[in-house]
CSV table of C-alpha atoms in Angstrom, one decimal:
chain,number,residue,atom,x,y,z
A,1,MET,CA,147.3,-71.0,-5.8
A,2,SER,CA,151.1,-72.0,-5.3
A,3,LEU,CA,152.2,-75.3,-3.7
A,4,ASN,CA,154.1,-74.6,-0.2
A,5,LYS,CA,157.4,-76.2,0.5
A,6,ARG,CA,156.0,-79.0,2.7
A,7,VAL,CA,153.3,-80.1,0.0
A,8,LEU,CA,155.8,-79.8,-2.6
A,9,ARG,CA,158.4,-82.2,-1.1
A,10,PHE,CA,156.1,-84.9,0.1
A,11,MET,CA,154.7,-85.0,-3.5
A,12,LEU,CA,158.7,-85.8,-4.9
A,13,SER,CA,159.5,-87.7,-2.0
A,14,GLY,CA,156.2,-89.9,-2.9
A,15,ILE,CA,156.1,-89.5,-6.7
A,16,VAL,CA,157.8,-93.2,-7.6
A,17,ALA,CA,156.0,-94.9,-4.9
A,18,ALA,CA,152.8,-93.5,-5.9
A,19,THR,CA,153.7,-94.4,-9.6
A,20,VAL,CA,154.4,-97.5,-8.9
A,21,ALA,CA,151.1,-98.2,-6.9
A,22,GLY,CA,149.0,-96.5,-9.9
A,23,CYS,CA,150.5,-99.2,-12.5
A,24,GLY,CA,149.6,-102.0,-10.2
A,25,ILE,CA,146.3,-101.3,-10.5
A,26,SER,CA,144.4,-104.0,-11.7
A,27,GLY,CA,144.1,-103.3,-15.9
A,28,ASP,CA,140.9,-104.4,-17.9
A,29,ARG,CA,141.3,-106.8,-20.3
A,30,ALA,CA,143.2,-106.1,-23.8
A,31,GLY,CA,140.1,-105.9,-25.8
A,32,ALA,CA,137.8,-104.5,-22.9
A,33,GLU,CA,136.2,-101.0,-23.0
A,34,ALA,CA,135.8,-98.6,-20.1
A,35,THR,CA,132.6,-97.9,-18.7
A,36,SER,CA,133.3,-94.8,-16.3
A,37,LEU,CA,136.3,-92.3,-16.6
A,38,SER,CA,136.8,-89.7,-13.6
A,39,PHE,CA,138.0,-85.9,-14.4
A,40,TRP,CA,138.9,-83.3,-11.7
A,41,LEU,CA,138.2,-80.0,-12.9
A,42,ALA,CA,138.2,-76.6,-10.9
A,43,GLN,CA,136.0,-74.2,-9.3
A,44,GLN,CA,135.7,-71.6,-11.9
A,45,THR,CA,135.4,-74.2,-14.7
A,46,PRO,CA,132.8,-73.0,-17.0
A,47,GLN,CA,129.8,-74.7,-17.5
A,48,PRO,CA,130.0,-76.0,-21.4
A,49,ILE,CA,133.3,-77.7,-20.2
A,50,ARG,CA,131.1,-79.9,-18.0
A,51,ASP,CA,128.3,-79.6,-20.8
A,52,GLY,CA,130.8,-81.3,-23.2
A,53,ILE,CA,132.2,-84.1,-20.9
A,54,ALA,CA,128.2,-85.0,-19.9
A,55,ALA,CA,127.9,-85.5,-23.9
A,56,PHE,CA,130.7,-87.8,-24.5
A,57,GLY,CA,129.8,-89.7,-21.7
A,58,ARG,CA,126.2,-89.9,-23.5
A,59,GLU,CA,128.0,-90.7,-26.8
A,60,ASN,CA,130.1,-93.3,-26.2
A,61,GLY,CA,128.1,-94.8,-23.5
A,62,ILE,CA,130.5,-94.0,-20.6
A,63,ALA,CA,129.4,-92.6,-17.2
A,64,THR,CA,131.4,-89.5,-16.3
A,65,GLU,CA,132.2,-88.7,-13.0
A,66,ILE,CA,133.6,-84.5,-12.2
A,67,VAL,CA,135.3,-84.4,-8.8
A,68,THR,CA,135.5,-80.6,-8.1
A,69,VAL,CA,138.2,-79.6,-6.4
A,70,PRO,CA,138.1,-76.5,-3.8
A,71,ASP,CA,139.8,-73.6,-3.8
A,72,PRO,CA,142.7,-73.7,-3.3
A,73,PHE,CA,143.0,-75.4,-6.9
A,74,GLU,CA,146.5,-76.1,-7.4
A,75,THR,CA,147.5,-77.3,-3.5
A,76,ASN,CA,144.5,-79.2,-3.4
A,77,THR,CA,144.9,-81.0,-6.4
A,78,LEU,CA,148.3,-81.8,-6.1
A,79,THR,CA,148.0,-82.8,-2.2
A,80,LYS,CA,145.2,-85.5,-3.6
A,81,TRP,CA,148.2,-86.3,-6.1
A,82,ALA,CA,150.7,-86.8,-3.5
A,83,ALA,CA,148.6,-89.4,-2.1
A,84,GLY,CA,148.6,-91.4,-4.7
A,85,GLU,CA,145.0,-90.3,-6.1
A,86,ARG,CA,145.0,-90.4,-10.1
A,87,PRO,CA,141.7,-89.1,-12.3
A,88,ASP,CA,141.3,-90.4,-16.0
A,89,VAL,CA,141.2,-87.2,-17.3
A,90,LEU,CA,142.4,-84.2,-15.6
A,91,TYR,CA,142.4,-80.1,-16.5
A,92,TRP,CA,145.5,-78.7,-15.0
A,93,GLN,CA,147.5,-75.9,-15.2
A,94,PRO,CA,150.0,-76.1,-18.3
A,95,ALA,CA,152.4,-73.1,-16.5
A,96,THR,CA,156.0,-74.9,-15.8
A,97,LYS,CA,155.9,-74.2,-12.0
A,98,PHE,CA,153.0,-76.1,-11.6
A,99,PHE,CA,152.9,-78.4,-14.4
A,100,ILE,CA,156.8,-80.1,-14.0
A,101,GLN,CA,155.2,-81.0,-10.1
A,102,LEU,CA,153.3,-83.8,-12.0
A,103,VAL,CA,156.5,-85.4,-13.3
A,104,PRO,CA,155.0,-85.3,-16.5
A,105,LYS,CA,157.6,-88.4,-18.0
A,106,ALA,CA,156.2,-91.1,-15.3
A,107,ASN,CA,152.8,-90.1,-14.4
A,108,LEU,CA,150.8,-88.8,-17.5
A,109,GLN,CA,150.3,-90.3,-20.8
A,110,ASP,CA,152.2,-88.8,-24.1
A,111,LEU,CA,149.9,-87.6,-26.5
A,112,SER,CA,152.7,-86.4,-29.0
A,113,GLY,CA,151.3,-89.0,-31.5
A,114,MET,CA,147.5,-87.6,-31.6
A,115,ASP,CA,145.7,-85.9,-34.7
A,116,PHE,CA,145.3,-82.8,-32.4
A,117,VAL,CA,149.2,-82.1,-31.9
A,118,GLY,CA,150.0,-81.1,-35.5
A,119,ARG,CA,146.6,-79.2,-35.9
A,120,THR,CA,147.3,-76.8,-32.9
A,121,ARG,CA,147.9,-73.7,-33.9
A,122,HIS,CA,150.4,-70.7,-32.1
A,123,ARG,CA,153.1,-73.4,-31.5
A,124,LEU,CA,150.8,-74.4,-27.9
A,125,ALA,CA,151.3,-78.2,-28.2
A,126,VAL,CA,155.3,-77.5,-28.1
A,127,GLU,CA,155.0,-74.5,-25.6
A,128,SER,CA,151.5,-75.8,-23.1
A,129,GLY,CA,152.1,-78.6,-21.2
A,130,ALA,CA,155.0,-80.2,-23.3
A,131,LEU,CA,158.2,-80.8,-22.1
A,132,ASP,CA,161.5,-82.4,-23.3
A,133,GLY,CA,160.0,-82.4,-27.0
A,134,ARG,CA,156.7,-84.9,-26.1
A,135,THR,CA,153.1,-82.9,-25.7
A,136,TYR,CA,151.4,-84.0,-22.6
A,137,THR,CA,148.5,-81.6,-23.3
A,138,ALA,CA,145.5,-80.6,-25.6
A,139,THR,CA,144.6,-77.0,-25.4
A,140,VAL,CA,141.1,-77.1,-25.9
A,141,GLY,CA,140.5,-73.3,-25.5
A,142,PHE,CA,142.1,-69.8,-26.3
A,143,PRO,CA,145.0,-68.7,-24.1
A,144,ALA,CA,144.2,-66.6,-20.8
A,145,VAL,CA,145.8,-62.8,-21.5
A,146,PHE,CA,146.4,-60.5,-18.7
A,147,GLY,CA,144.9,-57.1,-18.6
A,148,ILE,CA,142.4,-54.3,-17.4
A,149,PHE,CA,138.8,-55.0,-17.7
A,150,TYR,CA,137.1,-51.7,-17.5
A,151,ASN,CA,133.5,-50.7,-17.6
A,152,LYS,CA,133.1,-49.0,-20.6
A,153,ASP,CA,130.3,-46.5,-19.1
A,154,VAL,CA,132.2,-45.7,-16.1
A,155,PHE,CA,135.0,-44.7,-18.2
A,156,ALA,CA,132.5,-42.5,-20.8
A,157,ARG,CA,130.8,-40.5,-17.8
A,158,ALA,CA,134.6,-39.6,-16.7
A,159,GLY,CA,135.5,-38.8,-20.3
A,160,LEU,CA,138.3,-41.2,-19.7
A,161,THR,CA,140.0,-43.7,-21.5
A,162,PRO,CA,142.1,-46.4,-20.2
A,163,PRO,CA,145.6,-45.9,-19.4
A,164,LYS,CA,148.7,-46.2,-21.1
A,165,ASN,CA,151.3,-45.9,-18.6
A,166,PRO,CA,152.0,-46.3,-15.1
A,167,GLY,CA,151.6,-42.0,-15.2
A,168,ASP,CA,148.4,-42.7,-15.9
A,169,LEU,CA,147.1,-44.9,-14.0
A,170,ARG,CA,147.4,-43.3,-11.1
A,171,ALA,CA,145.8,-39.9,-12.8
A,172,VAL,CA,143.0,-42.0,-13.9
A,173,CYS,CA,142.8,-43.7,-10.1
A,174,GLN,CA,142.8,-40.1,-8.7
A,175,GLN,CA,140.0,-38.8,-11.1
A,176,LEU,CA,137.7,-41.6,-10.6
A,177,LYS,CA,138.3,-41.8,-6.7
A,178,ALA,CA,137.2,-38.3,-7.0
A,179,ALA,CA,134.1,-38.9,-9.2
A,180,GLY,CA,133.1,-41.2,-6.4
A,181,VAL,CA,133.8,-44.3,-8.2
A,182,VAL,CA,136.2,-47.5,-6.7
A,183,PRO,CA,139.3,-47.4,-9.1
A,184,MET,CA,139.7,-50.7,-9.0
A,185,SER,CA,139.1,-54.1,-7.5
A,186,VAL,CA,141.1,-56.2,-5.3
A,187,ALA,CA,139.3,-59.6,-3.9
A,188,GLY,CA,141.4,-60.2,-1.1
A,189,GLY,CA,138.8,-63.1,-0.4
A,190,ASP,CA,140.0,-65.2,-3.1
A,191,PRO,CA,143.7,-64.6,-2.6
A,192,TRP,CA,144.8,-66.2,-6.1
A,193,THR,CA,143.2,-63.4,-7.7
A,194,MET,CA,145.9,-61.1,-6.5
A,195,GLN,CA,148.8,-62.5,-8.5
A,196,VAL,CA,147.0,-61.4,-11.8
A,197,PRO,CA,147.7,-57.5,-10.8
A,198,VAL,CA,151.6,-58.1,-9.0
A,199,TYR,CA,152.2,-60.0,-12.2
A,200,GLU,CA,151.0,-57.0,-14.5
A,201,MET,CA,153.3,-54.9,-12.4
A,202,LEU,CA,156.5,-56.9,-13.7
A,203,THR,CA,155.3,-56.7,-17.3
A,204,ASP,CA,158.1,-54.6,-19.0
A,205,ALA,CA,161.0,-57.2,-16.7
A,206,VAL,CA,159.2,-60.3,-17.6
A,207,ALA,CA,159.5,-58.7,-21.3
A,208,GLY,CA,162.9,-57.8,-20.7
A,209,GLY,CA,164.1,-61.7,-19.5
A,210,LEU,CA,163.8,-61.5,-15.9
A,211,ILE,CA,162.2,-64.8,-15.2
A,212,GLU,CA,164.9,-66.5,-17.5
A,213,ARG,CA,167.5,-64.9,-15.7
A,214,ILE,CA,166.1,-66.0,-12.1
A,215,ASN,CA,165.7,-69.5,-13.5
A,216,THR,CA,169.7,-69.1,-14.5
A,217,ALA,CA,170.1,-68.2,-11.3
A,218,ARG,CA,171.5,-64.7,-12.8
A,219,ALA,CA,168.8,-62.9,-11.0
A,220,ALA,CA,166.6,-63.3,-7.8
A,221,TRP,CA,163.1,-62.8,-6.9
A,222,THR,CA,164.7,-60.3,-4.4
A,223,ASP,CA,165.3,-58.1,-7.9
A,224,PRO,CA,164.1,-54.2,-7.5
A,225,ALA,CA,162.0,-54.9,-10.4
A,226,VAL,CA,159.8,-57.5,-8.1
A,227,VAL,CA,160.1,-55.1,-4.7
A,228,ALA,CA,159.1,-52.6,-6.8
A,229,ALA,CA,155.9,-54.4,-8.1
A,230,LEU,CA,155.0,-55.5,-4.6
A,231,ARG,CA,155.5,-52.1,-3.6
A,232,ASP,CA,153.6,-50.5,-6.3
A,233,PHE,CA,150.6,-53.4,-5.8
A,234,LYS,CA,150.6,-52.2,-2.1
A,235,GLY,CA,150.7,-48.4,-3.0
A,236,VAL,CA,147.5,-49.0,-4.7
A,237,VAL,CA,145.7,-50.3,-1.7
A,238,ASP,CA,147.1,-47.8,0.5
A,239,ALA,CA,146.0,-44.8,-1.7
A,240,GLY,CA,142.4,-46.0,-1.8
A,241,PHE,CA,142.1,-46.8,-5.2
A,242,THR,CA,140.4,-50.4,-4.3
A,243,ASN,CA,137.6,-51.4,-2.5
A,244,PRO,CA,137.1,-50.8,0.8
A,245,ASP,CA,136.7,-54.4,1.7
A,246,VAL,CA,139.9,-55.4,0.1
A,247,ALA,CA,140.6,-57.9,2.5
A,248,THR,CA,137.6,-59.9,2.1
A,249,ALA,CA,136.1,-59.2,-1.0
A,250,SER,CA,135.6,-62.8,-3.3
A,251,TYR,CA,135.9,-63.3,-7.2
A,252,ALA,CA,132.2,-63.4,-7.1
A,253,ASP,CA,132.1,-59.7,-5.8
A,254,GLN,CA,135.0,-58.6,-8.1
A,255,GLN,CA,132.5,-59.8,-11.3
A,256,ALA,CA,129.2,-58.2,-9.6
A,257,ASP,CA,131.1,-54.6,-8.9
A,258,LEU,CA,132.5,-54.4,-12.4
A,259,LEU,CA,129.2,-55.0,-14.1
A,260,SER,CA,127.3,-52.5,-11.8
A,261,GLY,CA,129.9,-50.1,-12.2
A,262,GLU,CA,130.5,-50.1,-8.9
A,263,VAL,CA,134.3,-50.6,-9.6
A,264,ALA,CA,135.8,-49.2,-12.8
A,265,MET,CA,138.8,-51.9,-13.4
A,266,VAL,CA,139.3,-55.5,-12.4
A,267,ALA,CA,143.1,-56.4,-13.6
A,268,GLN,CA,142.6,-60.0,-14.1
A,269,GLY,CA,143.5,-63.0,-16.7
A,270,SER,CA,140.6,-63.3,-19.7
A,271,TRP,CA,139.1,-66.3,-17.9
A,272,LEU,CA,137.3,-63.4,-16.4
A,273,ILE,CA,135.1,-63.0,-19.8
A,274,SER,CA,133.8,-66.5,-19.3
A,275,ALA,CA,132.6,-66.1,-15.7
A,276,LEU,CA,131.0,-62.6,-16.2
A,277,THR,CA,129.3,-64.3,-19.3
A,278,ASP,CA,127.7,-66.9,-17.4
A,279,THR,CA,126.3,-64.1,-14.9
A,280,ALA,CA,125.5,-61.7,-17.3
A,281,GLY,CA,125.2,-63.2,-20.7
A,282,ALA,CA,127.7,-62.3,-24.0
A,283,GLU,CA,125.4,-59.3,-24.7
A,284,ARG,CA,125.9,-57.5,-21.9
A,285,VAL,CA,129.4,-58.1,-21.4
A,286,ASP,CA,130.4,-57.2,-24.7
A,287,ARG,CA,128.4,-53.6,-24.5
A,288,SER,CA,129.8,-53.4,-21.0
A,289,ILE,CA,133.1,-54.1,-20.6
A,290,GLY,CA,136.7,-53.4,-22.4
A,291,PHE,CA,139.9,-54.7,-22.3
A,292,ALA,CA,143.3,-52.9,-22.4
A,293,PRO,CA,147.0,-54.3,-22.0
A,294,TRP,CA,148.5,-53.3,-18.2
A,295,PRO,CA,150.2,-50.0,-19.3
A,296,SER,CA,153.6,-50.5,-19.4
A,297,ALA,CA,156.8,-48.9,-21.6
A,298,SER,CA,157.2,-52.5,-23.3
A,299,GLY,CA,152.9,-52.5,-24.2
A,300,LYS,CA,153.5,-56.5,-23.9
A,301,VAL,CA,151.0,-58.2,-22.3
A,302,MET,CA,151.2,-62.0,-20.5
A,303,TRP,CA,149.5,-64.8,-21.6
A,304,GLN,CA,149.0,-68.4,-20.2
A,305,SER,CA,147.1,-71.3,-20.9
A,306,SER,CA,144.4,-71.9,-18.5
A,307,ASN,CA,143.3,-75.2,-16.4
A,308,ASN,CA,140.2,-74.4,-17.9
A,309,ALA,CA,141.6,-75.3,-21.6
A,310,SER,CA,144.1,-77.4,-20.9
A,311,VAL,CA,143.5,-81.8,-20.8
A,312,MET,CA,146.1,-83.9,-19.4
A,313,LEU,CA,145.6,-87.6,-19.1
A,314,PRO,CA,147.6,-89.3,-16.0
A,315,LYS,CA,148.9,-92.5,-16.2
A,316,THR,CA,146.4,-94.9,-13.9
A,317,GLY,CA,147.8,-98.6,-14.8
A,318,ASN,CA,144.0,-99.2,-16.0
A,319,ALA,CA,144.7,-99.5,-20.0
A,320,ALA,CA,140.8,-99.5,-21.1
A,321,ARG,CA,140.7,-96.5,-19.3
A,322,GLU,CA,143.5,-94.8,-20.3
A,323,ARG,CA,142.3,-95.8,-24.2
A,324,ALA,CA,139.0,-94.2,-23.4
A,325,ALA,CA,140.4,-91.2,-22.1
A,326,ARG,CA,142.3,-90.4,-25.0
A,327,ASP,CA,139.0,-90.9,-26.9
A,328,TYR,CA,138.0,-87.8,-24.8
A,329,VAL,CA,140.8,-85.9,-26.0
A,330,ALA,CA,140.1,-87.1,-29.7
A,331,TYR,CA,136.4,-85.7,-28.9
A,332,ALA,CA,137.6,-82.8,-27.0
A,333,THR,CA,139.5,-81.8,-29.7
A,334,SER,CA,137.3,-81.7,-32.7
A,335,THR,CA,133.2,-82.5,-32.4
A,336,GLY,CA,133.4,-81.6,-28.3
A,337,TYR,CA,135.8,-78.1,-29.3
A,338,ARG,CA,133.4,-77.1,-32.0
A,339,GLN,CA,130.7,-77.0,-29.5
A,340,ALA,CA,132.5,-75.7,-26.9
A,341,LEU,CA,133.7,-73.0,-29.3
A,342,ALA,CA,129.5,-72.3,-30.1
A,343,ALA,CA,129.6,-71.4,-26.6
A,344,ALA,CA,132.5,-69.7,-25.5
A,345,LYS,CA,132.5,-67.4,-28.8
A,346,GLU,CA,136.4,-67.6,-28.7
A,347,PRO,CA,138.7,-67.7,-31.7
A,348,SER,CA,139.7,-71.6,-32.5
A,349,VAL,CA,143.0,-72.6,-31.5
A,350,ILE,CA,142.8,-75.7,-33.5
A,351,ASP,CA,143.2,-75.8,-37.7
A,352,GLY,CA,140.2,-77.5,-39.4
A,353,ILE,CA,137.5,-75.6,-37.1
A,354,ALA,CA,136.6,-72.3,-37.4
A,355,ASP,CA,135.9,-69.3,-35.3
A,356,PRO,CA,132.4,-70.0,-34.1
A,357,PRO,CA,130.2,-66.9,-35.3
A,358,GLY,CA,129.6,-63.7,-33.2
A,359,VAL,CA,133.0,-63.7,-31.5
A,360,SER,CA,132.9,-60.3,-29.5
A,361,ALA,CA,134.8,-57.2,-29.8
A,362,LEU,CA,135.8,-57.9,-26.3
A,363,ARG,CA,137.4,-61.3,-27.7
A,364,LYS,CA,138.8,-59.7,-30.7
A,365,ALA,CA,140.8,-57.4,-28.4
A,366,VAL,CA,142.1,-60.2,-26.3
A,367,ALA,CA,143.1,-62.2,-29.2
A,368,ASP,CA,144.6,-59.4,-30.9
A,369,ALA,CA,146.6,-58.4,-27.7
A,370,TYR,CA,147.9,-61.9,-27.4
A,371,LEU,CA,148.8,-62.4,-31.3
A,372,ASN,CA,150.6,-59.4,-31.5
A,373,ARG,CA,152.7,-58.5,-28.4
A,374,SER,CA,152.3,-61.2,-25.9
A,375,VAL,CA,155.0,-62.5,-23.7
A,376,PRO,CA,154.6,-66.0,-21.2
A,377,SER,CA,153.4,-64.7,-17.8
A,378,VAL,CA,155.9,-65.4,-15.3
A,379,ASP,CA,153.9,-68.8,-14.2
A,380,MET,CA,154.9,-70.1,-17.8
A,381,GLN,CA,157.9,-69.4,-17.1
A,382,ALA,CA,159.4,-69.6,-13.7
A,383,VAL,CA,160.7,-73.4,-13.1
A,384,ALA,CA,160.0,-74.2,-9.6
A,385,SER,CA,157.3,-72.8,-6.9
A,386,PHE,CA,158.1,-69.5,-5.5
A,387,GLY,CA,155.9,-70.3,-2.5
A,388,ASP,CA,152.5,-69.4,-1.8
A,389,PHE,CA,152.1,-66.3,-3.4
A,390,PRO,CA,148.5,-65.8,-2.8
A,391,THR,CA,149.0,-66.2,0.9
A,392,LEU,CA,152.4,-63.7,1.0
A,393,MET,CA,149.9,-61.5,-1.4
A,394,SER,CA,147.5,-61.2,1.5
A,395,GLU,CA,150.0,-60.9,4.3
A,396,LEU,CA,151.3,-57.7,2.0
A,397,ILE,CA,147.9,-56.1,1.9
A,398,MET,CA,147.3,-56.4,5.8
A,399,GLY,CA,150.8,-55.0,6.5
A,400,ARG,CA,151.9,-58.3,8.0
A,401,ALA,CA,155.3,-58.1,5.2
A,402,GLY,CA,156.6,-55.8,3.2
A,403,PRO,CA,157.9,-56.1,-0.4
A,404,GLU,CA,161.5,-56.6,0.8
A,405,GLU,CA,160.4,-60.0,3.5
A,406,VAL,CA,157.8,-61.1,0.6
A,407,ALA,CA,160.5,-61.0,-2.2
A,408,GLY,CA,162.8,-62.6,0.1
A,409,ARG,CA,160.6,-65.5,1.2
A,410,MET,CA,159.6,-66.0,-2.6
A,411,GLN,CA,163.7,-66.4,-3.2
A,412,GLU,CA,164.3,-68.7,-0.6
A,413,GLU,CA,161.2,-71.0,-1.5
A,414,PHE,CA,162.1,-70.7,-5.6
A,415,ARG,CA,165.7,-72.3,-4.5
A,416,ARG,CA,164.4,-74.7,-2.4
A,417,ASN,CA,162.3,-76.1,-4.9
A,418,ALA,CA,164.3,-75.3,-7.5
A,419,LYS,CA,166.5,-77.9,-5.9
A,420,LEU,CA,164.2,-80.4,-5.1
A,421,VAL,CA,163.1,-80.5,-8.8
A,422,GLY,CA,166.2,-81.0,-10.2
A,423,VAL,CA,166.7,-77.1,-11.8
A,424,GLU,CA,170.6,-76.6,-12.9
A,425,GLY,CA,172.5,-74.4,-10.9
A,426,PHE,CA,170.3,-74.9,-7.6
């Protein structure tokens, strides 16, 4: 899901021209009203968000055009962005390494004065999709939390509990494999999914400040902790602890296999819950699937806000549409958010909007982990892209690149991209 060097350089070199071109768009008269708005969403955007956009349009007499950007979402979105294309409303990654590439001050509306900012909980308005004290993002969903999602029936039949440390993890995988169950799913056919297990293997290092040190050139992506995480991920595959179609299995396969009990565990972000619920319904998911932190010494979990819950407003030069886009944000953080919560059945992140009835035990377990033992994820902290990480993971599991080579390429890309975006020390 990361942006490659070529696209980043193109984007940065063309950003001023694109901004000027955008501002040159013929704007509506001061009193004119917008009749349409365009939205860019990812393929995995849950249906309730799409329904909310449609409801806003109906209630306000505005035609809503949804553009679903194909995977890899980040790369394809930034390619369109670099070419000067702009939607009125963008659901985008607030993680720093992606967010910074939009050049927010020049290209996004400043939302700091809007009502939702003071009502947003957990400092999300100032920590997620914000820069230099300005809020550019409305967060309309609970942060995604990384961990292990496991099939409760499979674990019960095997007499096992979720692993609590790396030694437990290997022992659990061995016992599951001996019982004829695939211990862990890896969806190499959708390479973006392979980022999460590697990030989770870095939990203790991230909790110990590794990314901050890399950002300030006091450490590098070639750090032993990074190499060890890459080696451990490859080791899980080589030990036969994953599905045999590891190179081709899709994100949809991963969900189906977890629900059916064909695989016991999936290392993924909690956006998985929405995907599972869309497929199987909340009741079955809550009955069948459990959550546990990735086994680590620190007991921490990583969090990041998802693009599916992060609303940004590009500057388009069309005054009427920019006003209407702000109206959408006001709706999405009030009436629309209340409706979305009723469908998602997750805890609220906005004061004045109560948690919906029926928040599942699974959602509560994820929320508890976030509130009590979380640290920002690798992507939330990294100040620049470290290359096309999903592709690197594909090369790693296929044996085309070793852990040391992958780490070296990550560092080289990070160094170049940090210099491109003006990070001090690079």
